[in-house]
Short mmCIF file of C-alpha atoms and ligand atoms in Angstrom, two decimals:
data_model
loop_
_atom_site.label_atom_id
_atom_site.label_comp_id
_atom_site.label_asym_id
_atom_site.label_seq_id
_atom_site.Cartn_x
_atom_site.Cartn_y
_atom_site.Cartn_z
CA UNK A 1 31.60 58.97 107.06
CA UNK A 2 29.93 58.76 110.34
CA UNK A 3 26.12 59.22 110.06
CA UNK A 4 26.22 59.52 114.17
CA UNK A 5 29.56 60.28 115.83
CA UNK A 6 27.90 59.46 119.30
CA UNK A 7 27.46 55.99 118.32
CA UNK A 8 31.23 55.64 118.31
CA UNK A 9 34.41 56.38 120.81
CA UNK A 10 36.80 56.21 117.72
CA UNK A 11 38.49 59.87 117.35
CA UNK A 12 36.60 62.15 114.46
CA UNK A 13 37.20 64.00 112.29
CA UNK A 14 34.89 66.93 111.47
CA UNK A 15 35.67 68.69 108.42
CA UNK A 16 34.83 72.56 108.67
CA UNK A 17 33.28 73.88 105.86
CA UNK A 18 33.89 77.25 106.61
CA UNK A 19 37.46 76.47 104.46
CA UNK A 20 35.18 74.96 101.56
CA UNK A 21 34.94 76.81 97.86
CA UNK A 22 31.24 77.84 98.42
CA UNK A 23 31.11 78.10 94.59
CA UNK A 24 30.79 74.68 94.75
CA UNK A 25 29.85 73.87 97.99
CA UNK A 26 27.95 70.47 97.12
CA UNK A 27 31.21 68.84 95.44
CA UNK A 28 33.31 70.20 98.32
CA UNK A 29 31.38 68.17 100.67
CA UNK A 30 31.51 64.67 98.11
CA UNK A 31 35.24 65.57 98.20
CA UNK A 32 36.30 65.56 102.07
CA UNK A 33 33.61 63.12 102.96
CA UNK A 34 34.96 60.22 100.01
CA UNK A 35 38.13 61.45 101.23
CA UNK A 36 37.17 59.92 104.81
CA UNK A 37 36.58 63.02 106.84
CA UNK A 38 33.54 61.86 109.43
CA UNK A 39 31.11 64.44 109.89
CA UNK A 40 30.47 68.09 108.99
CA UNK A 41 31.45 71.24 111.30
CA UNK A 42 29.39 74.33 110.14
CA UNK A 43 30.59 77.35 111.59
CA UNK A 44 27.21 80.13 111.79
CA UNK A 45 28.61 83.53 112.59
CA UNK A 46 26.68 86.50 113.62
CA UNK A 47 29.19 89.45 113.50
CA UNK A 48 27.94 89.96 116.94
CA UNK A 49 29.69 87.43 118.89
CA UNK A 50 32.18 86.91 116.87
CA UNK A 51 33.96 89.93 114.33
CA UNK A 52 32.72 87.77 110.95
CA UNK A 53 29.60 86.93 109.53
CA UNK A 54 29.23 83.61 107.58
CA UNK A 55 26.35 81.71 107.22
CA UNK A 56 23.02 80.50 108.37
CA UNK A 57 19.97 77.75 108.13
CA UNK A 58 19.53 78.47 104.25
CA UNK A 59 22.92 77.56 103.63
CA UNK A 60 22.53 74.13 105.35
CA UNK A 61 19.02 73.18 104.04
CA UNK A 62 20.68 73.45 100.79
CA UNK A 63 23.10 71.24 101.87
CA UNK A 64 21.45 68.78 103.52
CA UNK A 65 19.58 66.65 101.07
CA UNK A 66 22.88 66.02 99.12
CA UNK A 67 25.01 63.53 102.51
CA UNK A 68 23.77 61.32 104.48
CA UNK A 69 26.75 62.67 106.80
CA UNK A 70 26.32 64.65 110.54
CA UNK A 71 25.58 68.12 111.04
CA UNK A 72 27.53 69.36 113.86
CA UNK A 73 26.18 73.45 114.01
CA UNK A 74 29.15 75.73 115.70
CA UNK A 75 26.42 78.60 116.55
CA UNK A 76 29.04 81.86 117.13
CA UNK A 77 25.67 84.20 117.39
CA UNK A 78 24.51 86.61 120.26
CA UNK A 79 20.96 84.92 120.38
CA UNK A 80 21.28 80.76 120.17
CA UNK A 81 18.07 80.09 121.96
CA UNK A 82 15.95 81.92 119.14
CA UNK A 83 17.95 80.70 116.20
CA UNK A 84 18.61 77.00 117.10
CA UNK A 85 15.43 76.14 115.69
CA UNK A 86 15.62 76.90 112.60
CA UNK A 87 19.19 75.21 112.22
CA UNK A 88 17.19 72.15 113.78
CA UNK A 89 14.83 72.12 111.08
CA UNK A 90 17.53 73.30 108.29
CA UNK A 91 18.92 69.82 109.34
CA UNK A 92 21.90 70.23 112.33
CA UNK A 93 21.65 67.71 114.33
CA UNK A 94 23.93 68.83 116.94
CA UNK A 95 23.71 72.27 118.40
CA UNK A 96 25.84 73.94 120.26
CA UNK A 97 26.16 77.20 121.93
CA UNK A 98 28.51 79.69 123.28
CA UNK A 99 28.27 80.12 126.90
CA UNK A 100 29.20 83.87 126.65
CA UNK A 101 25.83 84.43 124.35
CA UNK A 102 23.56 82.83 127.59
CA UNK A 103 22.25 83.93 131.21
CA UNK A 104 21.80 80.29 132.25
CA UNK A 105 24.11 77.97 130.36
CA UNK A 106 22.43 74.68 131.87
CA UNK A 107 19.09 76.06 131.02
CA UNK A 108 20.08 77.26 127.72
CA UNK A 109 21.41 73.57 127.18
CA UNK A 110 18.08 72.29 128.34
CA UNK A 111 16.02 74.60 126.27
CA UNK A 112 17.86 73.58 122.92
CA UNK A 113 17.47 69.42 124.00
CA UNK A 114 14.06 69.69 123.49
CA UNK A 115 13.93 70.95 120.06
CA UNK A 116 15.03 66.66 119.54
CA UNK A 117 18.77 67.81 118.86
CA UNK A 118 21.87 66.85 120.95
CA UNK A 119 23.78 69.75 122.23
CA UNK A 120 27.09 70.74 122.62
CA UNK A 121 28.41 74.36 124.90
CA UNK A 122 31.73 76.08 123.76
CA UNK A 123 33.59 78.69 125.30
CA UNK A 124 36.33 81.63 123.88
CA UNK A 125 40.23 81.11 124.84
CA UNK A 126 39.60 83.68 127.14
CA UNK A 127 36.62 82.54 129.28
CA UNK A 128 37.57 80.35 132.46
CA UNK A 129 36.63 76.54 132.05
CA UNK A 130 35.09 76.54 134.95
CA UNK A 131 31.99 78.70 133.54
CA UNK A 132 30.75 75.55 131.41
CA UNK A 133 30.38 72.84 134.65
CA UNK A 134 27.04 74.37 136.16
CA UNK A 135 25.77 73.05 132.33
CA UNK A 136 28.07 69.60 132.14
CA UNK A 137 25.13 66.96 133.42
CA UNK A 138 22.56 68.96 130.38
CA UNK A 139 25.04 68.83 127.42
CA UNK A 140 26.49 65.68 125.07
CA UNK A 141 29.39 67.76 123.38
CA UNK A 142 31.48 70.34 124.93
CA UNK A 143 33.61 72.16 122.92
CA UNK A 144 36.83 73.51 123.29
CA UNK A 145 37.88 76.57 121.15
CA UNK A 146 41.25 76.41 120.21
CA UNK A 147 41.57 80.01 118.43
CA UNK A 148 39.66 82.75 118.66
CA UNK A 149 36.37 82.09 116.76
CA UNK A 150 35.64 83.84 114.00
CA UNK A 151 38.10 82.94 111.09
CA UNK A 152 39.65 79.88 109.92
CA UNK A 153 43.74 79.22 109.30
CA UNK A 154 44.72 81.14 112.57
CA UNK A 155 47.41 79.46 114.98
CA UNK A 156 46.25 76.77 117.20
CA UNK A 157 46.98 77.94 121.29
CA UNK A 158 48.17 75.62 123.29
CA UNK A 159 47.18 76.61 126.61
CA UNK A 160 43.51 75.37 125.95
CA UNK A 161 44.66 71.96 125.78
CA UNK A 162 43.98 72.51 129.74
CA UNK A 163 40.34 72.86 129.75
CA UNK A 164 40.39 69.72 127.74
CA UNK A 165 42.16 67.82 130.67
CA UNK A 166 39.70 69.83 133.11
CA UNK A 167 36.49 68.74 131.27
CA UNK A 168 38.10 65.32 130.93
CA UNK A 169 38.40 64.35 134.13
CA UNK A 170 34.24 65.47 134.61
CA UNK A 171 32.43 63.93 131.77
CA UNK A 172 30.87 60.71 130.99
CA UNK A 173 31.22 57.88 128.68
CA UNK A 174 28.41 59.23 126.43
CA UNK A 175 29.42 62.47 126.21
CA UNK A 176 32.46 64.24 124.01
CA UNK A 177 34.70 66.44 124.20
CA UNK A 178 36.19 68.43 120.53
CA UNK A 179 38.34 70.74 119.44
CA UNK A 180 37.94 73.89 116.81
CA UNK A 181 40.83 75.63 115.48
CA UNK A 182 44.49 75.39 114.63
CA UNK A 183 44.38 71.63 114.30
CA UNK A 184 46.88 70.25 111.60
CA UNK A 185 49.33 67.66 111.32
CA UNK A 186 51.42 69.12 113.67
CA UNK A 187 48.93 70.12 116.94
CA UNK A 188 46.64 67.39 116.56
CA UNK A 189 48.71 64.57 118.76
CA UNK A 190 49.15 66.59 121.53
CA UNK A 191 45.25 67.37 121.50
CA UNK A 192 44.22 63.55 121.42
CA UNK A 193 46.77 63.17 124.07
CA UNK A 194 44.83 65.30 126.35
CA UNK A 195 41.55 63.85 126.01
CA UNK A 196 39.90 64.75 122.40
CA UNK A 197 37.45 62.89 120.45
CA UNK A 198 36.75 64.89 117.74
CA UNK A 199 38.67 67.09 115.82
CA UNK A 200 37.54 70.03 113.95
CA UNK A 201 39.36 70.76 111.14
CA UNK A 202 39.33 73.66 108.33
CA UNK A 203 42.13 74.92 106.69
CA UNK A 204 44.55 71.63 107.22
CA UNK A 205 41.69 70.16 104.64
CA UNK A 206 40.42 71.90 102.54
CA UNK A 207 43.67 73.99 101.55
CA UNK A 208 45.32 70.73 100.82
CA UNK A 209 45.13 69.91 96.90
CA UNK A 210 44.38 66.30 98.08
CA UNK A 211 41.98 66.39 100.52
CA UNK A 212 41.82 62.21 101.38
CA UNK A 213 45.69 62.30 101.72
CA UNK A 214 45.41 65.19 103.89
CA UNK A 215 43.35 63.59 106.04
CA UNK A 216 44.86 60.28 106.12
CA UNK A 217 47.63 61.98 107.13
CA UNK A 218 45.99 63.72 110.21
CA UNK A 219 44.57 60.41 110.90
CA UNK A 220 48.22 58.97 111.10
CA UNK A 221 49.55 61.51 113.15
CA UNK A 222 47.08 61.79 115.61
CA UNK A 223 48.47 58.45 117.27
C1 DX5 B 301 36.60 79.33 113.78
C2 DX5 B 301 35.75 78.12 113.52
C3 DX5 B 301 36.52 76.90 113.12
C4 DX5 B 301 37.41 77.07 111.90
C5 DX5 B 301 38.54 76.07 111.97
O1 DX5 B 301 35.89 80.27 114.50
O2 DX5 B 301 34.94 77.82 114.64
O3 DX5 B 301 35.64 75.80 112.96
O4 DX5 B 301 36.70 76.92 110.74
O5 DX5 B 301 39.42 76.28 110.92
P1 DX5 B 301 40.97 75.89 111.01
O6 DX5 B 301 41.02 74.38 111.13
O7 DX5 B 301 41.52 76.38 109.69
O8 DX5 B 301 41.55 76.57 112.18
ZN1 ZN B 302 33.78 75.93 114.59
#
């Protein structure tokens, strides 16, 4: 467990608790995280910008007195900028956006800094890379979807593994690029190979009986 991924340039990985048994949400957690996952993705879904609803800040204030571990807040709603704060105070500590739910992505990015978070932009398979660089120099994280957001277990795309080289070759050595969706034992070499640090991953987890050999197993493969 990683209580600050920035602190590090080791790859991550960020277990998505979208996958989790929400039954039991709180042993879910204990489970990846003593089975060496790093930090916690949460996935918060609107229905608006994405065709699912999940959940929202109530779900991780509940959460959040029971790890020490990172909250890394996937926001997949129409309206970030009114919303972030209350994931701030629920306790994410790193925020990030979609650049199709903003006007001005590098003010957006700005806007969300000073609620004392760090902040990450993300973008759908089909928006252009190029729509994230006016906000590169205001944001720690960028994000690379690897799926269309909205649902967990779908097939990972390739083709994005692109923007990763793009963003790559344009970001600094405190800032990080990740990767949401499709990762597994199979796809996640060839995304480290292009330039990932952290790797967000669901399904390839939490699906897996044993969650610390699944994810010494991702750790192996990812080279
Ligand atoms: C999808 C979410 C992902 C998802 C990943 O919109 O942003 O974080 O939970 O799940 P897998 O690893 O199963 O693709
Ligand atoms: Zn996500």
């Amino acid at each position: 467990m990683t209580t600050d991924p920035y602190t590090t340039t080791a790859p991550q990985i960020a277990a998505s608790i979208l996958s989790a048994d929400f039954s039991k949400l709180g042993s879910e957690i204990d489970d990846v995280l003593a089975g060496g996952a790093d930090f916690l993705h949460l996935d918060v879904m609107d229905g608006h910008l994405v065709p699912n609803i999940s959940f929202g800040p109530a779900i991780i204030k509940s959460a959040r007195p029971g790890t020490k571990a990172y909250f890394d807040a996937h926001l997949m709603i129409d309206e970030p900028l009114r919303y972030a704060e209350a994931h701030v105070k629920a306790g994410a500590q790193n925020i990030t956006f979609h650049v199709e739910a903003v006007q001005d992505v590098a003010a957006a990015a700005r806007q969300i800094r000073k609620l004392g978070c760090r902040v990450g932009v993300t973008l759908k398979p089909g928006t252009p890379v190029e729509k994230i660089f006016p906000a590169l120099e205001a944001v720690d994280l960028i994000l690379i979807m690897s799926v269309e957001p909205g649902f967990g277990g779908q097939k990972f795309m390739p083709d994005m593994l692109a923007k990763v080289r793009e963003v790559r070759k344009r970001i600094g050595p405190n800032q990080r690029i990740e990767i949401d969706g499709g990762i597994h034992n199979e796809t996640i070499k060839a995304a480290r190979d292009a330039g990932v640090d952290w790797f967000v991953i669901g399904s390839a987890i939490f699906d897996h009986p044993d969650r610390a050999a699944a994810i010494a197993e991702l750790r192996a493969k990812m080279g």
